[in-house]
mmCIF file of C-alpha atoms in Angstrom:
data_model
loop_
_atom_site.group_PDB
_atom_site.id
_atom_site.type_symbol
_atom_site.label_atom_id
_atom_site.label_comp_id
_atom_site.label_asym_id
_atom_site.label_seq_id
_atom_site.Cartn_x
_atom_site.Cartn_y
_atom_site.Cartn_z
ATOM 1 C CA MET A 9 -6.963 22.898 68.120
ATOM 2 C CA ILE A 10 -8.982 26.437 68.387
ATOM 3 C CA VAL A 11 -11.655 23.922 70.432
ATOM 4 C CA ALA A 12 -8.744 22.540 72.989
ATOM 5 C CA VAL A 13 -7.556 25.807 73.638
ATOM 6 C CA ALA A 14 -10.794 27.608 73.978
ATOM 7 C CA LEU A 15 -12.631 24.694 76.239
ATOM 8 C CA HIS A 16 -9.988 22.179 77.139
ATOM 9 C CA GLY A 17 -7.175 24.000 78.643
ATOM 10 C CA THR A 18 -4.509 23.703 75.701
ATOM 11 C CA PRO A 19 -1.992 26.699 76.289
ATOM 12 C CA ALA A 20 -2.152 29.259 73.591
ATOM 13 C CA HIS A 21 1.403 28.777 72.855
ATOM 14 C CA ILE A 22 0.785 25.129 71.914
ATOM 15 C CA PHE A 23 -1.409 26.703 69.163
ATOM 16 C CA SER A 24 0.738 29.459 68.006
ATOM 17 C CA GLN A 25 3.645 26.519 67.938
ATOM 18 C CA VAL A 26 1.368 24.642 65.473
ATOM 19 C CA PHE A 27 0.214 27.269 63.376
ATOM 20 C CA GLY A 28 2.755 29.944 63.929
ATOM 21 C CA GLU A 29 5.978 27.138 63.249
ATOM 22 C CA TRP A 30 4.955 24.077 61.968
ATOM 23 C CA LEU A 31 2.112 25.006 59.583
ATOM 24 C CA LEU A 32 4.367 27.924 58.354
ATOM 25 C CA CYS A 33 7.658 25.887 57.853
ATOM 26 C CA TYR A 34 5.613 23.240 56.389
ATOM 27 C CA LEU A 35 4.051 25.772 53.622
ATOM 28 C CA ALA A 36 7.416 26.996 53.045
ATOM 29 C CA GLY A 37 8.724 23.812 52.076
ATOM 30 C CA ARG A 38 5.794 23.189 49.627
ATOM 31 C CA LEU A 39 6.659 26.943 48.194
ATOM 32 C CA LEU A 40 10.427 25.798 47.752
ATOM 33 C CA VAL A 41 9.403 23.290 44.900
ATOM 34 C CA GLY A 42 10.003 25.014 41.840
ATOM 35 C CA ARG A 43 11.840 27.751 43.113
ATOM 36 C CA GLY A 44 15.118 26.269 41.978
ATOM 37 C CA VAL A 45 16.498 25.079 44.920
ATOM 38 C CA ASP A 46 19.872 23.334 45.463
ATOM 39 C CA LEU A 47 19.693 20.357 47.357
ATOM 40 C CA ARG A 48 23.329 19.980 48.034
ATOM 41 C CA LEU A 49 22.848 23.529 50.092
ATOM 42 C CA ILE A 50 20.882 20.997 53.103
ATOM 43 C CA PHE A 51 24.142 18.367 52.847
ATOM 44 C CA ARG A 52 26.530 21.495 52.926
ATOM 45 C CA THR A 53 24.940 23.191 55.885
ATOM 46 C CA ALA A 54 24.893 20.138 57.770
ATOM 47 C CA VAL A 55 28.410 19.381 57.165
ATOM 48 C CA PHE A 56 29.306 23.183 58.426
ATOM 49 C CA LEU A 57 27.073 22.620 61.534
ATOM 50 C CA ALA A 58 28.847 19.778 62.390
ATOM 51 C CA ILE A 59 32.641 21.507 61.734
ATOM 52 C CA PHE A 60 31.361 24.164 64.455
ATOM 53 C CA ALA A 61 30.033 21.319 66.582
ATOM 54 C CA LEU A 62 33.673 19.329 66.532
ATOM 55 C CA PHE A 63 35.153 22.649 67.682
ATOM 56 C CA GLN A 64 32.996 23.493 70.153
ATOM 57 C CA LEU A 65 33.524 19.642 71.549
ATOM 58 C CA ALA A 66 37.324 20.297 70.837
ATOM 59 C CA THR A 67 37.380 23.635 72.862
ATOM 60 C CA GLY A 68 34.077 24.010 75.028
ATOM 61 C CA PHE A 69 33.196 27.284 73.057
ATOM 62 C CA ASN A 70 29.750 28.421 73.665
ATOM 63 C CA PHE A 71 28.474 30.165 70.636
ATOM 64 C CA ALA A 72 25.572 31.327 72.275
ATOM 65 C CA VAL A 73 27.462 33.771 74.013
ATOM 66 C CA LEU A 74 28.021 35.975 70.876
ATOM 67 C CA PRO A 75 25.568 38.222 69.317
ATOM 68 C CA PRO A 76 22.889 38.363 68.105
ATOM 69 C CA PHE A 77 22.097 34.929 70.223
ATOM 70 C CA ASN A 78 23.229 36.691 73.598
ATOM 71 C CA ILE A 79 20.227 39.451 73.117
ATOM 72 C CA VAL A 80 17.772 37.497 72.735
ATOM 73 C CA VAL A 81 14.683 36.667 75.164
ATOM 74 C CA GLY A 82 15.750 34.150 77.583
ATOM 75 C CA ALA A 83 19.436 33.896 76.438
ATOM 76 C CA ALA A 84 20.393 33.344 79.723
ATOM 77 C CA ASN A 85 19.153 30.061 79.090
ATOM 78 C CA TRP A 86 21.737 29.275 76.761
ATOM 79 C CA THR A 87 24.843 30.483 78.389
ATOM 80 C CA SER A 88 25.926 27.213 79.621
ATOM 81 C CA LEU A 89 26.727 24.118 77.592
ATOM 82 C CA GLN A 90 25.380 20.636 78.999
ATOM 83 C CA VAL A 91 28.024 18.209 79.829
ATOM 84 C CA ARG A 92 28.080 14.545 79.909
ATOM 85 C CA ALA A 93 30.977 12.248 81.066
ATOM 86 C CA ASP A 94 33.027 15.086 81.175
ATOM 87 C CA MET A 95 32.315 15.701 77.779
ATOM 88 C CA VAL A 96 30.934 19.114 76.348
ATOM 89 C CA ARG A 97 27.666 18.272 74.302
ATOM 90 C CA ALA A 98 27.977 20.095 71.161
ATOM 91 C CA GLU A 99 24.978 22.097 70.414
ATOM 92 C CA VAL A 100 26.523 25.389 68.425
ATOM 93 C CA THR A 101 23.508 27.984 68.124
ATOM 94 C CA LEU A 102 20.285 25.292 68.114
ATOM 95 C CA GLY A 103 19.356 25.871 72.013
ATOM 96 C CA HIS A 104 20.032 21.928 72.571
ATOM 97 C CA SER A 105 22.447 19.123 71.585
ATOM 98 C CA ILE A 106 19.506 16.735 71.026
ATOM 99 C CA ALA A 107 18.122 19.543 67.998
ATOM 100 C CA LEU A 108 21.761 20.063 66.690
ATOM 101 C CA GLY A 109 21.754 16.192 66.366
ATOM 102 C CA GLY A 110 18.345 15.687 64.829
ATOM 103 C CA ILE A 111 19.371 18.102 61.968
ATOM 104 C CA LEU A 112 22.612 16.639 61.346
ATOM 105 C CA ALA A 113 21.250 13.179 61.362
ATOM 106 C CA CYS A 114 18.486 14.239 58.388
ATOM 107 C CA GLY A 115 20.628 16.168 56.771
ATOM 108 C CA SER A 116 22.866 13.353 55.876
ATOM 109 C CA ALA A 117 20.360 12.282 53.808
ATOM 110 C CA PHE A 118 21.203 14.973 51.220
ATOM 111 C CA LEU A 119 25.161 13.301 50.609
ATOM 112 C CA VAL A 120 23.385 11.885 47.309
ATOM 113 C CA PHE A 121 23.027 15.187 45.744
ATOM 114 C CA GLU A 122 26.757 16.371 46.286
ATOM 115 C CA ARG A 123 28.525 16.143 42.672
ATOM 116 C CA ASP A 124 32.301 15.178 44.025
ATOM 117 C CA ARG A 125 32.276 11.955 45.476
ATOM 118 C CA VAL A 126 35.360 12.722 47.813
ATOM 119 C CA VAL A 127 33.462 15.681 49.053
ATOM 120 C CA ARG A 128 30.285 13.473 49.419
ATOM 121 C CA TYR A 129 32.042 10.821 51.890
ATOM 122 C CA ILE A 130 34.151 13.376 53.697
ATOM 123 C CA GLY A 131 31.196 15.046 54.471
ATOM 124 C CA PHE A 132 29.258 12.364 55.632
ATOM 125 C CA ALA A 133 31.842 11.588 57.753
ATOM 126 C CA ILE A 134 32.108 15.060 59.444
ATOM 127 C CA ILE A 135 28.603 14.779 59.940
ATOM 128 C CA TRP A 136 28.851 11.791 61.726
ATOM 129 C CA GLY A 137 31.440 13.107 63.605
ATOM 130 C CA GLY A 138 29.145 16.202 64.451
ATOM 131 C CA ILE A 139 26.226 13.618 65.714
ATOM 132 C CA PHE A 140 28.593 11.963 68.129
ATOM 133 C CA ALA A 141 29.925 15.421 69.178
ATOM 134 C CA THR A 142 26.163 15.907 70.566
ATOM 135 C CA ALA A 143 26.593 12.987 72.676
ATOM 136 C CA SER A 144 22.858 12.310 71.455
ATOM 137 C CA ARG A 145 21.792 8.544 71.524
ATOM 138 C CA GLY A 146 18.579 9.608 69.769
ATOM 139 C CA ALA A 147 20.419 11.077 67.026
ATOM 140 C CA VAL A 148 22.661 8.204 66.362
ATOM 141 C CA VAL A 149 19.710 5.962 66.065
ATOM 142 C CA ALA A 150 18.282 8.421 63.904
ATOM 143 C CA GLY A 151 21.159 8.792 61.685
ATOM 144 C CA ALA A 152 21.036 4.619 61.595
ATOM 145 C CA VAL A 153 17.731 5.019 60.374
ATOM 146 C CA VAL A 154 18.407 7.491 57.621
ATOM 147 C CA ALA A 155 21.498 5.375 56.693
ATOM 148 C CA VAL A 156 19.574 2.385 56.108
ATOM 149 C CA ALA A 157 16.440 4.121 54.523
ATOM 150 C CA MET A 158 19.006 5.435 51.763
ATOM 151 C CA ALA A 159 20.533 1.993 51.013
ATOM 152 C CA ILE A 160 17.220 0.421 50.565
ATOM 153 C CA SER A 161 16.077 3.519 48.216
ATOM 154 C CA SER A 162 19.288 3.243 46.329
ATOM 155 C CA ARG A 163 19.435 1.570 43.004
ATOM 156 C CA LEU A 164 21.164 -1.388 44.028
ATOM 157 C CA SER A 165 19.803 -4.975 43.231
ATOM 158 C CA THR A 166 18.289 -6.787 45.831
ATOM 159 C CA ALA A 167 20.961 -8.854 47.094
ATOM 160 C CA HIS A 168 23.325 -6.201 47.343
ATOM 161 C CA LYS A 169 20.899 -3.830 49.249
ATOM 162 C CA LEU A 170 20.544 -6.731 51.884
ATOM 163 C CA ILE A 171 24.008 -6.701 51.705
ATOM 164 C CA VAL A 172 24.697 -2.791 52.644
ATOM 165 C CA VAL A 173 22.048 -2.972 54.948
ATOM 166 C CA ALA A 174 23.438 -5.806 56.918
ATOM 167 C CA VAL A 175 26.547 -3.906 57.157
ATOM 168 C CA VAL A 176 25.272 -0.666 58.197
ATOM 169 C CA SER A 177 23.084 -2.032 60.720
ATOM 170 C CA ALA A 178 26.093 -4.010 62.092
ATOM 171 C CA ALA A 179 28.361 -1.114 62.131
ATOM 172 C CA GLY A 180 25.764 0.892 63.711
ATOM 173 C CA TYR A 181 25.020 -1.303 66.413
ATOM 174 C CA PHE A 182 28.767 -1.825 67.377
ATOM 175 C CA VAL A 183 29.476 2.173 67.377
ATOM 176 C CA SER A 184 26.531 2.898 68.917
ATOM 177 C CA LEU A 185 27.035 0.153 71.245
ATOM 178 C CA SER A 186 30.532 1.753 72.083
ATOM 179 C CA PHE A 187 29.186 5.477 72.382
ATOM 180 C CA VAL A 188 26.683 4.408 74.806
ATOM 181 C CA ASP A 189 29.245 2.347 76.937
ATOM 182 C CA LEU A 190 31.722 5.101 76.865
ATOM 183 C CA ILE A 191 28.983 7.680 77.700
ATOM 184 C CA ALA A 192 27.183 5.230 80.474
ATOM 185 C CA VAL A 193 30.576 4.477 82.525
ATOM 186 C CA ASP A 194 31.837 7.675 82.494
ATOM 187 C CA ALA A 195 28.266 9.280 83.137
ATOM 188 C CA GLY A 196 26.823 6.577 85.564
ATOM 189 C CA ALA A 197 23.475 6.775 87.018
ATOM 190 C CA GLU A 198 23.056 9.871 84.990
ATOM 191 C CA ALA A 199 22.704 7.774 81.616
ATOM 192 C CA SER A 200 20.709 5.303 83.591
ATOM 193 C CA ASP A 201 18.290 7.809 84.975
ATOM 194 C CA SER A 202 17.710 9.342 81.417
ATOM 195 C CA ALA A 203 17.081 5.630 79.982
ATOM 196 C CA ASP A 204 14.577 5.095 83.261
ATOM 197 C CA TYR A 205 12.692 8.458 82.534
ATOM 198 C CA ARG A 206 12.597 7.844 78.651
ATOM 199 C CA ALA A 207 10.766 4.483 79.283
ATOM 200 C CA GLY A 208 8.546 5.881 82.009
ATOM 201 C CA LEU A 209 7.329 8.429 79.704
ATOM 202 C CA VAL A 210 5.209 5.423 77.774
ATOM 203 C CA GLY A 211 2.436 5.284 80.826
ATOM 204 C CA LEU A 212 1.706 9.020 80.020
ATOM 205 C CA PHE A 213 -0.068 7.886 77.066
ATOM 206 C CA GLY A 214 -2.906 6.665 79.146
ATOM 207 C CA TYR A 215 -3.428 10.265 80.640
ATOM 208 C CA LEU A 216 -4.274 11.516 77.110
ATOM 209 C CA ASN A 217 -8.019 13.098 76.638
ATOM 210 C CA LEU A 218 -9.617 13.249 73.276
ATOM 211 C CA PHE A 219 -9.236 17.323 73.526
ATOM 212 C CA GLY A 220 -6.932 19.622 75.562
ATOM 213 C CA VAL A 221 -4.726 18.771 78.150
ATOM 214 C CA GLY A 222 -4.032 15.514 79.384
ATOM 215 C CA ASP A 223 -5.594 14.114 83.154
ATOM 216 C CA TYR A 224 -3.523 14.819 86.139
ATOM 217 C CA ALA A 225 -1.760 18.059 84.543
ATOM 218 C CA ARG A 226 -0.101 20.269 87.333
ATOM 219 C CA VAL A 227 0.956 23.798 86.322
ATOM 220 C CA ALA A 228 4.498 24.565 86.372
ATOM 221 C CA GLY A 229 4.772 27.730 85.944
ATOM 222 C CA GLY A 230 3.811 30.881 83.755
ATOM 223 C CA GLY A 231 3.434 30.637 80.235
ATOM 224 C CA GLY A 232 1.268 27.286 79.876
ATOM 225 C CA VAL A 233 3.723 24.787 81.086
ATOM 226 C CA TYR A 234 2.631 21.733 82.804
ATOM 227 C CA THR A 235 3.826 18.679 84.416
ATOM 228 C CA TRP A 236 2.526 15.138 84.704
ATOM 229 C CA GLY A 237 3.967 13.302 87.837
ATOM 230 C CA ARG A 238 7.415 13.117 88.107
ATOM 231 C CA PHE A 239 8.286 14.275 84.538
ATOM 232 C CA GLN A 240 9.451 17.989 84.215
ATOM 233 C CA SER A 241 9.671 17.577 80.910
ATOM 234 C CA ILE A 242 8.173 15.681 77.811
ATOM 235 C CA ASP A 243 10.872 14.088 75.626
ATOM 236 C CA ASN A 244 8.823 12.830 73.015
ATOM 237 C CA GLY A 245 7.354 15.284 70.311
ATOM 238 C CA TYR A 246 4.335 12.616 69.765
ATOM 239 C CA LEU A 247 3.455 12.402 73.721
ATOM 240 C CA PHE A 248 4.251 16.389 74.064
ATOM 241 C CA LEU A 249 1.781 17.102 71.407
ATOM 242 C CA GLY A 250 -0.797 14.405 72.909
ATOM 243 C CA LEU A 251 -0.619 15.767 76.483
ATOM 244 C CA TYR A 252 -1.242 19.542 75.392
ATOM 245 C CA ALA A 253 -3.517 19.221 72.657
ATOM 246 C CA GLY A 254 -5.199 15.532 72.933
ATOM 247 C CA TRP A 255 -5.573 12.227 70.796
ATOM 248 C CA LEU A 256 -6.969 14.172 68.013
ATOM 249 C CA ALA A 257 -3.898 16.892 67.426
ATOM 250 C CA LEU A 258 -1.846 13.764 68.026
ATOM 251 C CA ALA A 259 -3.954 11.876 65.093
ATOM 252 C CA LEU A 260 -3.995 14.659 62.595
ATOM 253 C CA MET A 261 -0.299 15.224 62.996
ATOM 254 C CA SER A 262 0.841 11.480 62.527
ATOM 255 C CA LEU A 263 -1.731 11.862 59.404
ATOM 256 C CA VAL A 264 0.605 14.594 57.657
ATOM 257 C CA PHE A 265 3.624 12.613 58.731
ATOM 258 C CA MET A 266 1.952 9.491 56.796
ATOM 259 C CA ALA A 267 0.663 11.488 54.259
ATOM 260 C CA SER A 268 3.897 13.255 53.428
ATOM 261 C CA LEU A 269 5.925 9.942 53.629
ATOM 262 C CA ALA A 270 3.446 8.205 51.427
ATOM 263 C CA VAL A 271 3.194 10.436 48.166
ATOM 264 C CA GLY A 272 6.655 9.926 47.120
ATOM 265 C CA ILE A 273 6.770 6.257 48.034
ATOM 266 C CA ARG A 274 7.186 5.582 44.370
ATOM 267 C CA ARG A 275 10.184 7.771 44.336
ATOM 268 C CA TRP A 276 11.426 7.154 47.860
ATOM 269 C CA GLY A 277 14.888 8.650 48.259
ATOM 270 C CA ALA A 278 16.639 11.221 50.451
ATOM 271 C CA LEU A 279 13.479 13.793 51.070
ATOM 272 C CA GLU A 280 11.534 10.558 52.388
ATOM 273 C CA ALA A 281 14.678 9.188 54.213
ATOM 274 C CA ALA A 282 15.449 12.453 56.008
ATOM 275 C CA SER A 283 11.439 13.145 56.888
ATOM 276 C CA LEU A 284 11.501 9.728 58.310
ATOM 277 C CA GLY A 285 15.003 10.713 60.487
ATOM 278 C CA PHE A 286 12.462 13.199 61.863
ATOM 279 C CA ALA A 287 9.983 11.048 62.305
ATOM 280 C CA THR A 288 12.384 9.140 64.148
ATOM 281 C CA MET A 289 13.929 11.871 66.596
ATOM 282 C CA LEU A 290 10.491 13.045 67.654
ATOM 283 C CA LEU A 291 10.626 9.676 69.590
ATOM 284 C CA PHE A 292 13.375 11.121 71.341
ATOM 285 C CA VAL A 293 13.092 14.605 71.815
ATOM 286 C CA ALA A 294 9.823 17.108 72.259
ATOM 287 C CA PRO A 295 9.561 19.634 68.875
ATOM 288 C CA ILE A 296 12.095 22.396 70.354
ATOM 289 C CA THR A 297 14.310 25.090 68.820
ATOM 290 C CA GLN A 298 14.975 25.206 65.022
ATOM 291 C CA PHE A 299 15.221 21.291 64.569
ATOM 292 C CA GLN A 300 11.129 21.319 64.296
ATOM 293 C CA CYS A 301 11.022 24.025 61.981
ATOM 294 C CA PHE A 302 13.820 22.155 60.025
ATOM 295 C CA GLY A 303 11.822 18.720 60.509
ATOM 296 C CA TRP A 304 8.657 20.359 59.048
ATOM 297 C CA MET A 305 10.136 22.002 55.996
ATOM 298 C CA LEU A 306 11.789 18.253 54.764
ATOM 299 C CA LEU A 307 8.024 17.571 55.354
ATOM 300 C CA GLY A 308 6.526 20.097 53.017
ATOM 301 C CA LEU A 309 9.411 19.733 50.559
ATOM 302 C CA SER A 310 8.511 15.533 50.300
ATOM 303 C CA ALA A 311 4.661 16.512 49.981
ATOM 304 C CA GLY A 312 5.216 19.232 47.426
ATOM 305 C CA ILE A 313 7.293 17.501 44.912
ATOM 306 C CA GLY A 314 4.250 14.584 44.833
ATOM 307 C CA PRO A 315 4.388 11.339 43.107
ATOM 308 C CA ARG A 316 4.481 12.643 39.479
ATOM 309 C CA GLY A 317 8.472 13.770 40.655
ATOM 310 C CA ARG A 318 11.367 11.646 39.690
ATOM 311 C CA ARG A 319 13.285 10.002 42.033
ATOM 312 C CA LEU A 320 15.273 12.103 44.328
ATOM 313 C CA ASP A 321 17.968 8.929 45.321
ATOM 314 C CA ALA A 322 21.130 9.749 43.016
ATOM 315 C CA VAL A 323 23.168 6.700 44.401
ATOM 316 C CA ASN A 324 24.238 4.757 41.402
ATOM 317 C CA GLY A 325 22.123 6.489 38.954
ATOM 318 C CA SER A 326 23.670 9.757 38.822
ATOM 319 C CA ARG A 327 26.709 11.938 39.882
ATOM 320 C CA GLY A 328 24.314 12.886 42.955
ATOM 321 C CA TRP A 329 22.845 16.271 43.025
ATOM 322 C CA ALA A 330 19.769 17.712 41.795
ATOM 323 C CA THR A 331 17.691 20.897 41.575
ATOM 324 C CA LEU A 332 13.844 21.404 41.880
ATOM 325 C CA LEU A 333 12.589 23.316 38.932
ATOM 326 C CA PRO A 334 9.496 23.531 37.368
ATOM 327 C CA SER A 335 9.303 20.806 34.646
ATOM 328 C CA GLY A 336 6.904 23.335 32.437
ATOM 329 C CA GLY A 337 4.598 20.635 32.179
ATOM 330 C CA GLY A 338 1.617 20.545 34.162
ATOM 331 C CA LYS A 339 0.771 22.885 37.218
ATOM 332 C CA GLY A 340 2.911 22.350 40.005
ATOM 333 C CA ARG A 341 4.360 19.289 38.468
ATOM 334 C CA VAL A 342 8.400 19.314 39.520
ATOM 335 C CA ASP A 343 11.142 17.357 37.813
ATOM 336 C CA LEU A 344 14.621 16.696 39.370
ATOM 337 C CA GLU A 345 17.280 17.638 36.732
ATOM 338 C CA GLY A 346 20.714 16.991 36.717
ATOM 339 C CA PRO A 347 23.459 15.497 35.042
ATOM 340 C CA ALA A 348 22.719 11.930 34.128
#
């Protein structure tokens, strides 16, 4: 990354984003392991965000006009909400509806740590209501990926897992299809153009260099922002990093993703499913606002627990809650403790 910035045109803000946000949040996730973190907080935070999202959808109220959000640098960019098909796209204070949808999709995985089964399922339904309030197709896909991953990682028999996956997949398909149809019929050209735009992004992978900014970059304004061809923004987290920093940076980021997921493959559960949801969301959006921080913290948590931690998933195995506590055994070892 230093070579890319110093010799190959990568803007300094990409360097600060990678090391000042992604790395710090990843390390924060690692540090949270063994600090008595109650994982129900992630689920409950997602539920509260979803409630605010549904309120925003119903009223059109923009939380960004309230302090302290209205006094930060660039606050004017957030004074209006996006509208699709005459429907406000909820974003609460995340700066973008896709970022909110991504956090809700990843946060839904942590329902397994909620003690009360009624609260668990009502909260899950509220979260999905919040996802639909964002009108984000990427969030719907990521949420479905998380749900299927959680079903596969449960302690159900293989036959029951196949049934659950089939039902969830079918339900997700028809619900998503109805959702997209609703948006597409009313939004018309906007939805079609958005789909064409995302498909066209794939061709930009051919512009990537080993180091630094991709070929045919054009300066779009101050602060080291570039455009490529007709693409004014890069709505793909992997392509975003590759175009600004090169193939090597993209490969290293991908390795961190794979390592964080692989380290927990023996105890695949909520953190891994949420991390997979984060990886899925980056196919639809650049690493933006608080979404990127949340996602890298999840990766840090997953990697920090390590293969010696017991399974995180609590479906059909416990009452569904856990805290991360030091086990008192080997250095850095963490067990999940909760009622059997």
